Short mmCIF file of C-alpha atoms in Angstrom, two decimals:
data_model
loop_
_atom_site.label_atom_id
_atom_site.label_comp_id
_atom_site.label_asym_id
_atom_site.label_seq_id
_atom_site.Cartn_x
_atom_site.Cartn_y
_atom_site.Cartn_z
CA UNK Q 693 0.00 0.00 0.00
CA UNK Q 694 1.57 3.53 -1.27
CA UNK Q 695 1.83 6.77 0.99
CA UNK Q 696 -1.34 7.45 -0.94
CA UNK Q 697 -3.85 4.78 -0.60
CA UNK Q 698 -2.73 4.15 3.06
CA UNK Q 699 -3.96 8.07 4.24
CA UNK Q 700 -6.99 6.67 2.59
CA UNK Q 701 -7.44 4.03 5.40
CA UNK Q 702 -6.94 6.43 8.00
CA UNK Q 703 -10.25 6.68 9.99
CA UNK Q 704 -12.15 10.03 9.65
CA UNK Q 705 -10.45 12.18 12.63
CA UNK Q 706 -12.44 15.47 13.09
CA UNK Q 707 -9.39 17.02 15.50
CA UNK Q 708 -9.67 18.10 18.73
CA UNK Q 709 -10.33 22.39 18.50
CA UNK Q 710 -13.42 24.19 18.09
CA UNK Q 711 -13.15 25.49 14.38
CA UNK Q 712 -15.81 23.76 11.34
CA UNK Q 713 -14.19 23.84 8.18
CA UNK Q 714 -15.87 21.56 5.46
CA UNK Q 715 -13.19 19.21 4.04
CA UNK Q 716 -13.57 16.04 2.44
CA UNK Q 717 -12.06 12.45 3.61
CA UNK Q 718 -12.33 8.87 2.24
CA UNK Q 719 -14.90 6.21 3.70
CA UNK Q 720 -13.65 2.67 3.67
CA UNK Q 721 -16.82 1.68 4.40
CA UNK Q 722 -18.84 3.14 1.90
CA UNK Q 723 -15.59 3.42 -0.58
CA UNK Q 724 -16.58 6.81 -2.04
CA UNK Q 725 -15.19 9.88 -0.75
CA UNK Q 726 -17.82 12.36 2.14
CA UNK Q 727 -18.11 15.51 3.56
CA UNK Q 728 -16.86 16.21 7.03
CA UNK Q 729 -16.24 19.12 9.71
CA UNK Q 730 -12.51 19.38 10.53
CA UNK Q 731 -11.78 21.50 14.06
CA UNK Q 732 -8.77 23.11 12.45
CA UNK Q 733 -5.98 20.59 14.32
CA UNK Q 734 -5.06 17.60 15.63
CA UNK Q 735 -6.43 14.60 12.84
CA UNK Q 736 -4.72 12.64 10.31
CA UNK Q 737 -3.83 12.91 6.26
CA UNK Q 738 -7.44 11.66 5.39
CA UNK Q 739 -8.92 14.94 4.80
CA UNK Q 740 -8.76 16.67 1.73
CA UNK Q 741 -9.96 20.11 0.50
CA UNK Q 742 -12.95 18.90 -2.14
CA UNK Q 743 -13.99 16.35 -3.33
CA UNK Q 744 -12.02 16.48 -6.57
CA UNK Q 745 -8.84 16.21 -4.41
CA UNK Q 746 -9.89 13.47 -2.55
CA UNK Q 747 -11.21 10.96 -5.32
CA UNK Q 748 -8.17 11.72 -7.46
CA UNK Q 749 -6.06 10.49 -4.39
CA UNK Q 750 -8.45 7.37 -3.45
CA UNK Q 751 -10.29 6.06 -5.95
CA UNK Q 752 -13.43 4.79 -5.39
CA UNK Q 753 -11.74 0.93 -6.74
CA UNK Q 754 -9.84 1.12 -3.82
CA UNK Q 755 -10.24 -1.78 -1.44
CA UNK Q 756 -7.85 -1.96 1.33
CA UNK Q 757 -6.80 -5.07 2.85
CA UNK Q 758 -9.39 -5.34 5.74
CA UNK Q 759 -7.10 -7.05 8.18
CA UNK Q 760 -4.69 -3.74 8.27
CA UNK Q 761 -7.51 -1.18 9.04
CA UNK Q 762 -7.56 1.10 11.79
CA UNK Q 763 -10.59 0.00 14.46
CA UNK Q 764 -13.16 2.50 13.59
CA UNK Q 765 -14.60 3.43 16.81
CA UNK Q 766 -17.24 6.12 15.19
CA UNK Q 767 -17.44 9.68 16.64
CA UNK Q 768 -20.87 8.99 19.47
CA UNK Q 769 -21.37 7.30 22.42
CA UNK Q 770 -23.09 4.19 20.86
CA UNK Q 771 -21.60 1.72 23.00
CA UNK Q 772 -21.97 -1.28 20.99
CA UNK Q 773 -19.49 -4.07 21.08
CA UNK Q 774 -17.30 -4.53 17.82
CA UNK Q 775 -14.50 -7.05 16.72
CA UNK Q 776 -11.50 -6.03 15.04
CA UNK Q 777 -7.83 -7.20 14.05
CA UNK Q 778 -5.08 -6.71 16.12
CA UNK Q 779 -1.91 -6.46 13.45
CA UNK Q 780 0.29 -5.84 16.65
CA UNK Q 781 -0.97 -9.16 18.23
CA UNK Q 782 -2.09 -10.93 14.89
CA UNK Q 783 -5.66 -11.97 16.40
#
């Protein structure tokens, strides 16, 4: 997986201040690139500045090896019990 592709496994990370600026990140789960509101720092490399940007960097044929994703842990307090793959622990 190139520089690339792997920012576009990163999970969506909104940051940690209190600014909204509309950028754009890539959904592994829906494999097609969404809106989202960035707080201005903190977050990852999956967030792009339209739309344009972002599908020319992940294409929507991109399918990520599902055992090397991030746990995506969602952004509410929906406590509902997933499973995920460890790579660190290989289980």
């Amino acid at each position: 997986m190139g520089l690339e592709t792997a920012q576009c496994a990163e999970p969506q990370e909104a940051g940690s201040c209190d600014n909204k600026e509309a950028l754009w990140s890539f959904s592994v789960s829906e494999n097609r690139c969404v809106p989202f509101y960035f707080s201005g720092c903190g977050g990852n490399n999956n967030r792009f500045p339209s739309r344009e940007a972002c599908e020319q960097t992940c294409p929507a044929a991109y399918v990520p090896d599902k055992c090397t994703l991030p746990a995506e842990t969602g952004q509410c307090f929906n406590y509902r019990e997933r499973w995920f793959f460890d790579t660190t622990f290989k289980k």
